[in-house]
Short mmCIF file of C-alpha atoms in Angstrom, two decimals:
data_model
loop_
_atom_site.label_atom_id
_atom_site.label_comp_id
_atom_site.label_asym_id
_atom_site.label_seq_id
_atom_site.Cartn_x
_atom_site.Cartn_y
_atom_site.Cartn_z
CA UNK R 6 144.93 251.51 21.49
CA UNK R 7 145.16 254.91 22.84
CA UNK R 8 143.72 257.67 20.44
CA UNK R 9 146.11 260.28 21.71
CA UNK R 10 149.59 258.71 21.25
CA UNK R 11 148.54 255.91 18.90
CA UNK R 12 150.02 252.77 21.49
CA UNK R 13 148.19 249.73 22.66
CA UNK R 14 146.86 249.74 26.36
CA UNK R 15 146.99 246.42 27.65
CA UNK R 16 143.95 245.57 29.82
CA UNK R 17 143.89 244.58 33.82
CA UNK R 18 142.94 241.26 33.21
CA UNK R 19 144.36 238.49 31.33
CA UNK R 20 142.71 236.85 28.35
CA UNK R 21 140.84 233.69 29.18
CA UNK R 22 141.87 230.53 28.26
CA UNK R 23 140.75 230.05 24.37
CA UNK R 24 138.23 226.97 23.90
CA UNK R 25 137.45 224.73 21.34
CA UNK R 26 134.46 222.53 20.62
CA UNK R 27 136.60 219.74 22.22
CA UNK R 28 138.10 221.15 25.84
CA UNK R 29 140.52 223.78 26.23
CA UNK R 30 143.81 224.26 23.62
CA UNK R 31 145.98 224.68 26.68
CA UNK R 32 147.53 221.03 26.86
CA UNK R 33 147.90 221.87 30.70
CA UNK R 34 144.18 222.88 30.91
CA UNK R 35 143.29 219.70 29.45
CA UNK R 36 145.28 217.64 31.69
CA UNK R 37 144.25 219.28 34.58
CA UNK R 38 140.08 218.68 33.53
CA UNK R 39 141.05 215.12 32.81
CA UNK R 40 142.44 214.78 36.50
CA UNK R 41 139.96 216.11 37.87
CA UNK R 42 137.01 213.60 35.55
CA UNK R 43 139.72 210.92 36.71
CA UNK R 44 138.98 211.50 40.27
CA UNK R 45 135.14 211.98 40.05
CA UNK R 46 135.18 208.54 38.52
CA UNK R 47 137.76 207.08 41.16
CA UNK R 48 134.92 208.72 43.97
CA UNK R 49 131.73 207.17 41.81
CA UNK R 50 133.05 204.01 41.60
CA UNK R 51 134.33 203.91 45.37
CA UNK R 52 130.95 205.07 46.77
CA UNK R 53 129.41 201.90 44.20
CA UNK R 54 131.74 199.71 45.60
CA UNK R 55 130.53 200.43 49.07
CA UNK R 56 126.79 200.38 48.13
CA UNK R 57 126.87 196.79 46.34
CA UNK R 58 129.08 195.38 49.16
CA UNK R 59 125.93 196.40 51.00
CA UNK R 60 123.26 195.23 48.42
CA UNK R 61 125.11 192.06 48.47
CA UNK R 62 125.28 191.36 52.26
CA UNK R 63 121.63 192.41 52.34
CA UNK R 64 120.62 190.23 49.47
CA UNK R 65 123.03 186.88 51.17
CA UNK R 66 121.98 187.60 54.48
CA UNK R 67 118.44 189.38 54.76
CA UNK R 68 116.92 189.13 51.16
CA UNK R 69 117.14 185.28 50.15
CA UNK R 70 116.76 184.24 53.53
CA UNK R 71 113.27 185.72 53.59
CA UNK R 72 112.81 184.81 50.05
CA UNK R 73 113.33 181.27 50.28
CA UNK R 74 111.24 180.95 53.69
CA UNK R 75 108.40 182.17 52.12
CA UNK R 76 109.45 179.09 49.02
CA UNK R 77 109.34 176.53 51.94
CA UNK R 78 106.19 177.52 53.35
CA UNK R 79 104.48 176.00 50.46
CA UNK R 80 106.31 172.99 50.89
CA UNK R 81 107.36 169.54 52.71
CA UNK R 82 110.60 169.92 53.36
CA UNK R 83 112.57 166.41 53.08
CA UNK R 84 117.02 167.06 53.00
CA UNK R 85 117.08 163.08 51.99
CA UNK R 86 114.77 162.89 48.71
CA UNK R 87 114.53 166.76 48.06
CA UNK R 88 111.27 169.42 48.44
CA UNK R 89 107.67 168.75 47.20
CA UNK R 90 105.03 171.62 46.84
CA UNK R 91 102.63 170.70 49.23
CA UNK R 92 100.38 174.37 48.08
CA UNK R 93 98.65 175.16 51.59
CA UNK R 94 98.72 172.15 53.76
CA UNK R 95 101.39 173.48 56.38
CA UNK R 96 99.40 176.28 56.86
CA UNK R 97 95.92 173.45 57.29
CA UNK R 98 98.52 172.22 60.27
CA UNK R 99 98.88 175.16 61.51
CA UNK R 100 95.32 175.67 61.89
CA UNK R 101 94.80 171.94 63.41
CA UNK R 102 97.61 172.20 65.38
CA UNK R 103 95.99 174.09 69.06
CA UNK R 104 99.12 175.07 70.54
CA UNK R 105 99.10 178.07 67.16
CA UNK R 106 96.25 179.73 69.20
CA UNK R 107 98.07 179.26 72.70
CA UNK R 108 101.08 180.61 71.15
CA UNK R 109 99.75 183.78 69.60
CA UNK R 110 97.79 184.24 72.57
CA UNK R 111 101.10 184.02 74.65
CA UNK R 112 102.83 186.41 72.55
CA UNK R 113 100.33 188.86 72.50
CA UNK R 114 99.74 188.80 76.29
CA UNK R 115 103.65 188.97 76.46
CA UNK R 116 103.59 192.37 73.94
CA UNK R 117 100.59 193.95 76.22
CA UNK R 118 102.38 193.34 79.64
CA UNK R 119 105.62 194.81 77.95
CA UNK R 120 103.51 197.58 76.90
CA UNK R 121 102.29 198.51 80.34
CA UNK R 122 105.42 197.77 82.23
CA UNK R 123 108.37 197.92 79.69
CA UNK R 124 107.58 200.87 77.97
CA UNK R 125 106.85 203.34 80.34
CA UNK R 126 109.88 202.02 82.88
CA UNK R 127 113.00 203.32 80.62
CA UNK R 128 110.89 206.66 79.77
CA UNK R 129 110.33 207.32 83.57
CA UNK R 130 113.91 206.01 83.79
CA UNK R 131 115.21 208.34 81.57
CA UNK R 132 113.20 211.49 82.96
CA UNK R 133 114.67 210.73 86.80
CA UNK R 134 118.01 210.19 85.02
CA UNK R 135 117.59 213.72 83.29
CA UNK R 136 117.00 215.47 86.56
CA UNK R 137 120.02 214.76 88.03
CA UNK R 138 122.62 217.62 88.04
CA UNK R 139 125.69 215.33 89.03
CA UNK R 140 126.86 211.64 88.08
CA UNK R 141 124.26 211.83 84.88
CA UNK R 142 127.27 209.97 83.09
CA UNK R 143 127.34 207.26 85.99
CA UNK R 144 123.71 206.99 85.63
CA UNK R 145 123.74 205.80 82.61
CA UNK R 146 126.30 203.55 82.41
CA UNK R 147 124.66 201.82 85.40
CA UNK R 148 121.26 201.81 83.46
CA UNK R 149 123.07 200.52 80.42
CA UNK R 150 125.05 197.77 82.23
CA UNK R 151 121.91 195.03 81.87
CA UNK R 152 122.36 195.42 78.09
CA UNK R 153 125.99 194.54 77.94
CA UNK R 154 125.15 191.15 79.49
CA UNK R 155 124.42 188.21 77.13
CA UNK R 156 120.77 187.29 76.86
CA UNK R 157 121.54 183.76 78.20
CA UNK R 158 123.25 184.95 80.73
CA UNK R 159 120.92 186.97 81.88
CA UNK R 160 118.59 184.72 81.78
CA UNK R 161 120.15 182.16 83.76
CA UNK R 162 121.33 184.56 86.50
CA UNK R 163 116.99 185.44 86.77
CA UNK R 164 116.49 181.86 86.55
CA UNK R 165 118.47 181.11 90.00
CA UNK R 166 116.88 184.82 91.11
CA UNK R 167 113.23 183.04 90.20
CA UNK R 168 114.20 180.21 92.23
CA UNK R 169 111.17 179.39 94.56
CA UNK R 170 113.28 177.76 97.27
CA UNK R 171 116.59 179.71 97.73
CA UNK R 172 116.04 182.21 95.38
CA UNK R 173 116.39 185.55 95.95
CA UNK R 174 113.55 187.07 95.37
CA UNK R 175 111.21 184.67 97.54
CA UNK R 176 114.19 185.57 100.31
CA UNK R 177 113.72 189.03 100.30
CA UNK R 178 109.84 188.51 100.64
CA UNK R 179 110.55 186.37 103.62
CA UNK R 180 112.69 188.96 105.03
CA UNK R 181 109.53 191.08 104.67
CA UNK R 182 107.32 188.66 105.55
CA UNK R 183 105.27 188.67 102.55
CA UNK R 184 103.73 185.34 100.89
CA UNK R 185 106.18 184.00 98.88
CA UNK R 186 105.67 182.87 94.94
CA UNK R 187 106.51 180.30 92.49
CA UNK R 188 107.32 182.91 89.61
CA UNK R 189 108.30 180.95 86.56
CA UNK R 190 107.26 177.96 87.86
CA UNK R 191 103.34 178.63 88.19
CA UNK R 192 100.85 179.23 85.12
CA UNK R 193 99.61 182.52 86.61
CA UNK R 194 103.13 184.65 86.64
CA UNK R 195 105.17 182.76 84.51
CA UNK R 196 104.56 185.19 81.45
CA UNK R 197 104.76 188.00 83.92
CA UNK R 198 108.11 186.85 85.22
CA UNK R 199 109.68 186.56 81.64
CA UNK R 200 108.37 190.21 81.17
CA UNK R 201 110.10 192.09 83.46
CA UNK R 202 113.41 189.80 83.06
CA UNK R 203 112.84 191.12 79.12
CA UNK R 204 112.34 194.30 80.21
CA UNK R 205 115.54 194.98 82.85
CA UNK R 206 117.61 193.49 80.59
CA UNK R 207 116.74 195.67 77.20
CA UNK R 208 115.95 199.12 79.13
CA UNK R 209 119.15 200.19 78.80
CA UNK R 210 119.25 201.23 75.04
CA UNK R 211 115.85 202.25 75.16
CA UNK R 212 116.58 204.75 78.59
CA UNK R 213 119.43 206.24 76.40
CA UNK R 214 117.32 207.24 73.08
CA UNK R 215 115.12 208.78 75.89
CA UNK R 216 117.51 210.90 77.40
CA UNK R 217 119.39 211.93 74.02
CA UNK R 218 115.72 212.76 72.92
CA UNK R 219 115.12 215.03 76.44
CA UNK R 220 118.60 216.67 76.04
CA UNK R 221 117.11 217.93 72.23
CA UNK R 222 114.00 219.77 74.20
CA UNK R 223 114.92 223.67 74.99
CA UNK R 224 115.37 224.54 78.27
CA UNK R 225 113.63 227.89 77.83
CA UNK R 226 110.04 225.75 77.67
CA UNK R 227 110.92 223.92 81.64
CA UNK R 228 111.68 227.81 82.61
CA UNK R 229 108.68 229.26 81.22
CA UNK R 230 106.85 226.28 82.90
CA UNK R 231 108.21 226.47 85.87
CA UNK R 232 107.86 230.29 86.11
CA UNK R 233 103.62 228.72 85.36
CA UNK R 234 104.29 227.45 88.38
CA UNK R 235 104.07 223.55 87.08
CA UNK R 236 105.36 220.85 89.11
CA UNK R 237 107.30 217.63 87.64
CA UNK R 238 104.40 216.15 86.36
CA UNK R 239 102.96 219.23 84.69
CA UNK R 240 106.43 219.98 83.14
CA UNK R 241 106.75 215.92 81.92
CA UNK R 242 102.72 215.81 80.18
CA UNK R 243 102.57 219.94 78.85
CA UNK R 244 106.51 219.87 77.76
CA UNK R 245 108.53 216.87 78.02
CA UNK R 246 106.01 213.95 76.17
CA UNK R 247 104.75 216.36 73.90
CA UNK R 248 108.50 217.87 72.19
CA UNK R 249 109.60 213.73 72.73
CA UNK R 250 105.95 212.47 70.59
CA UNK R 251 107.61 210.94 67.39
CA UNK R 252 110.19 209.43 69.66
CA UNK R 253 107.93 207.66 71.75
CA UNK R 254 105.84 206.85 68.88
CA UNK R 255 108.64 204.67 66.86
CA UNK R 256 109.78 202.91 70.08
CA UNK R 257 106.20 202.00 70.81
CA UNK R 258 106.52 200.27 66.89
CA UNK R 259 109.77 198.82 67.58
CA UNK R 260 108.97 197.64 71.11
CA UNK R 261 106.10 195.44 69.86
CA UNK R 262 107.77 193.80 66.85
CA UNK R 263 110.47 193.01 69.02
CA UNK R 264 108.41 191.80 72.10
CA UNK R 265 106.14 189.55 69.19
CA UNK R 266 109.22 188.04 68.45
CA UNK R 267 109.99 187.28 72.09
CA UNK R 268 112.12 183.70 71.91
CA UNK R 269 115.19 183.54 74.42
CA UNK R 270 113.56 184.16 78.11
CA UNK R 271 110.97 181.22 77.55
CA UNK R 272 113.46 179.31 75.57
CA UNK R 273 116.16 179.28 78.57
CA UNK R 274 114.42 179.83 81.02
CA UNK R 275 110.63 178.25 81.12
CA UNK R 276 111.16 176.23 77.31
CA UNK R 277 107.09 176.59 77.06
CA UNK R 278 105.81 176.17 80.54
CA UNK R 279 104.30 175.56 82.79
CA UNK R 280 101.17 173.78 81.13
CA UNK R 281 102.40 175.80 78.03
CA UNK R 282 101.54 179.19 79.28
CA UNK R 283 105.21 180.79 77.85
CA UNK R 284 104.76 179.22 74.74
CA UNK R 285 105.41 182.47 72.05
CA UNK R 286 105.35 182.22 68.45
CA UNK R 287 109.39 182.12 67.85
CA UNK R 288 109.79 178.96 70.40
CA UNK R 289 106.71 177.16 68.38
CA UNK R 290 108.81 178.06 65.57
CA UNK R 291 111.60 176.39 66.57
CA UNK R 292 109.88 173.49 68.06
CA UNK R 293 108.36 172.86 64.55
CA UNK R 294 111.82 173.32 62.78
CA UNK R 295 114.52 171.54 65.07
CA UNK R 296 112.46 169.64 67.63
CA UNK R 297 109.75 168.14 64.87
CA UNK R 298 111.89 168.69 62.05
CA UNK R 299 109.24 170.02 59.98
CA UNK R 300 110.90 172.92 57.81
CA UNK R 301 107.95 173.52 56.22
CA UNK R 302 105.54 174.16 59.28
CA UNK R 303 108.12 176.21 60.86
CA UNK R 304 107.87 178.38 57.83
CA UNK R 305 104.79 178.86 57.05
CA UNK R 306 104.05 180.01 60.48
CA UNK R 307 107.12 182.75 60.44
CA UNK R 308 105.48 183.99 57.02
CA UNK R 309 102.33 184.43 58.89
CA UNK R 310 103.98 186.29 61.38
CA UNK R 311 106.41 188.37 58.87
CA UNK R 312 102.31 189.42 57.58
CA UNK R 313 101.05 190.15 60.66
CA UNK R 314 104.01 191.99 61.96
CA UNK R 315 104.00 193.67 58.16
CA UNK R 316 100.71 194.78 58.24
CA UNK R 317 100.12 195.93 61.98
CA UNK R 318 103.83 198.22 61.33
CA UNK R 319 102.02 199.84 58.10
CA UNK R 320 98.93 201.03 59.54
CA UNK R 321 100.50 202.08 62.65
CA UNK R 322 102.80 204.34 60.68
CA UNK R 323 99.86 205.70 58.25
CA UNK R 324 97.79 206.21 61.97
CA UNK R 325 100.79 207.71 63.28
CA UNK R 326 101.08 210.32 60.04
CA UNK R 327 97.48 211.10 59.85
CA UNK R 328 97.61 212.36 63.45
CA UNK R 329 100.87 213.91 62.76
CA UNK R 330 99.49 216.18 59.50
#
C-alpha cells in the first residue's frame, strides 16, 4: 500500500502457486506433476524392460550354458539312463589321454605364430592404408572384403589354393621357379598354413579399429615430427604406437583368446593333421563330444580352458594397468 495516497501497489510478479503438505492446491498443478511422475515411470519401466530382455538372453544363451558345462564336467554324461557324478575322473582322462598335450601344444604354437604374423600385418596394414591421400574409402573396403566371406568358405577356397598339385600357390612358385611345398599336407607347415589363412581372413576388422584409432591421433604431433626431421618409421615408434598403446594392448588380449580358441581352419580344412600336428583344443573338444560322444570329457576340458583363458586375461589386464599408472 502506498503511504502517500493510501492504495495498494500490486507487485511485478505474480504470487506463486500456494502449496500444501500434499502437492500443489491448483488442481491443474497437480495434474500436470502427476503427468509428468506418469511418464518418468512409463521411461523406468521401458529402460527395465530393455535391460531384463538382455539379462534374460544373457542368462538363456551365455549364463546357463556355461553354468551347466561346468555341472557336466564332473560327470558321465549318458542321454539313455540320465547323468552320474563321476567327481574328477574326466579330468584323470584328460590327463591319460596324450593327444591333451599335443593339442595345447598346437594351440599355443598356433596363438604365437598369430602373434608374430597376425598381429603386426593389419597394424602395418592399417598405417599404409592411413597414408594414402586418395581411395582411403576403397582401401578399406578391399581390406575388409576377406571378413565378409564365410569362414567355410574361406576355408575351402585356401584349401584348393593349398593344393600341392594344381594349386595355386605351388603354381606361382613354379612360375618363379622356386621349390614347391606341400602346405597343409606336411607336418612342418601345416600349422603355419592355417595361420595365415586365419589371419587374411580376420584382418579386416582388426585393420579398421587400427585406422579409426590413427584417425583419433592429432596431426599437429606428425608435423612437429616431421619438422624433427623423422622419417616413417620414426613418426610410427615416437608418435603413432605410442598415442595407439591401449589399442594395441586390448587387441593383443582379444587376439589370443580368439586364436586359443582356433576350431574352423583345422576343422575344414586339415580335421587334425597331418600326424595330428593341427590338432587345437576346440577340435579335441569336439572330437570328445560328437565324434566319442563323451559329454563329459568334452567338458571338462572346455572348463579347463574357460580357466586358463580366465586367468591369463586377468593378469594381463592387472600387467597392462600397473604399467599404465
Amino acid at each position: 500500500m502506498s503511504a502517500a495516497t493510501g492504495t495498494p501497489v500490486k507487485s511485478p510478479h505474480p504470487p506463486a502457486a500456494s502449496t500444501g503438505p500434499h502437492g500443489p492446491h491448483d488442481p491443474a498443478e497437480r495434474e500436470r506433476a502427476r503427468a509428468r511422475r506418469r511418464a518418468r515411470l512409463a521411461e523406468h519401466v521401458t529402460g527395465y524392460g530393455f535391460l531384463c530382455a538382455a539379462l534374460i538372453v544373457f542368462a538363456l544363451f551365455s549364463w546357463y550354458p556355461i553354468a551347466r558345462n561346468v555341472a557336466l564336467a564332473f560327470q558321465e554324461v549318458n542321454f539313455a539312463t540320465g547323468n552320474s557324478w563321476v567327481g574328477l575322473e574326466n579330468f584323470r582322462r584328460l590327463a591319460d589321454d596324450p593327444l591333451t598335450v599335443t593339442a595345447w601344444r598346437n594351440s599355443a604354437l598356433f596363438t604365437l605364430y598369430a602373434l608374430l604374423l597376425g598381429y603386426a600385418v593389419p597394424f602395418v596394414t592399417a598405417i599404409v592404408v592411413n597414408e594414402f591421400r586418395h581411395a582411403r574409402a576403397y582401401f578399406r573396403v578391399l581390406v575388409y572384403l576377406p571378413v565378409m566371406l564365410p569362414p567355410v568358405v574361406v576355408a575351402l577356397m585356401w584349401n584348393w589354393f593349398y593344393d600341392p598339385g594344381p594349386g595355386l600357390a605351388n603354381e606361382l612358385l613354379r612360375t618363379l621357379h622356386l621349390p614347391t611345398s606341400a602346405w597343409i599336407d606336411s607336418a612342418d607347415t601345416s600349422l603355419v598354413s592355417l595361420v595365415v589363412v586365419a589371419t587374411w581372413a580376420n584382418m579386416g576388422t582388426t585393420t579398421l579399429i587400427y585406422l579409426a584409432a590413427l584417425q583419433t591421433i592429432p596431426g599437429e604431433l606428425y608435423e612437429a615430427a616431421e619438422l624433427d626431421g623423422a622419417n616413417l618409421w620414426q613418426r610410427v615408434r615416437h608418435v603413432t604406437i605410442p598415442q595407439t598403446r591401449l589399442v594395441l594392448l586390448i587387441l593383443m588380449l582379444l587376439q589370443i583368446v580368439a586364436t586359443m580358441q582356433v576350431f574352423t581352419e583345422p576343422f575344414v580344412m586339415t580335421g587334425g593333421g597331418p600326424d595330428d600336428s593341427t590338432v587345437t583344443v576346440m577340435l579335441l573338444i569336439y572330437r570328445h563330444a560328437f565324434v566319442y560322444d563323451d559329454f563329459g570329457t568334452a567338458s571338462a576340458l572346455s572348463l579347463l580352458l574357460l580357466i586358463v583363458l580366465g586367468l591369463f586375461s586377468a593378469a594381463y589386464l592387472r600387467l597392462t594397468r600397473t604399467r599404465e599408472t
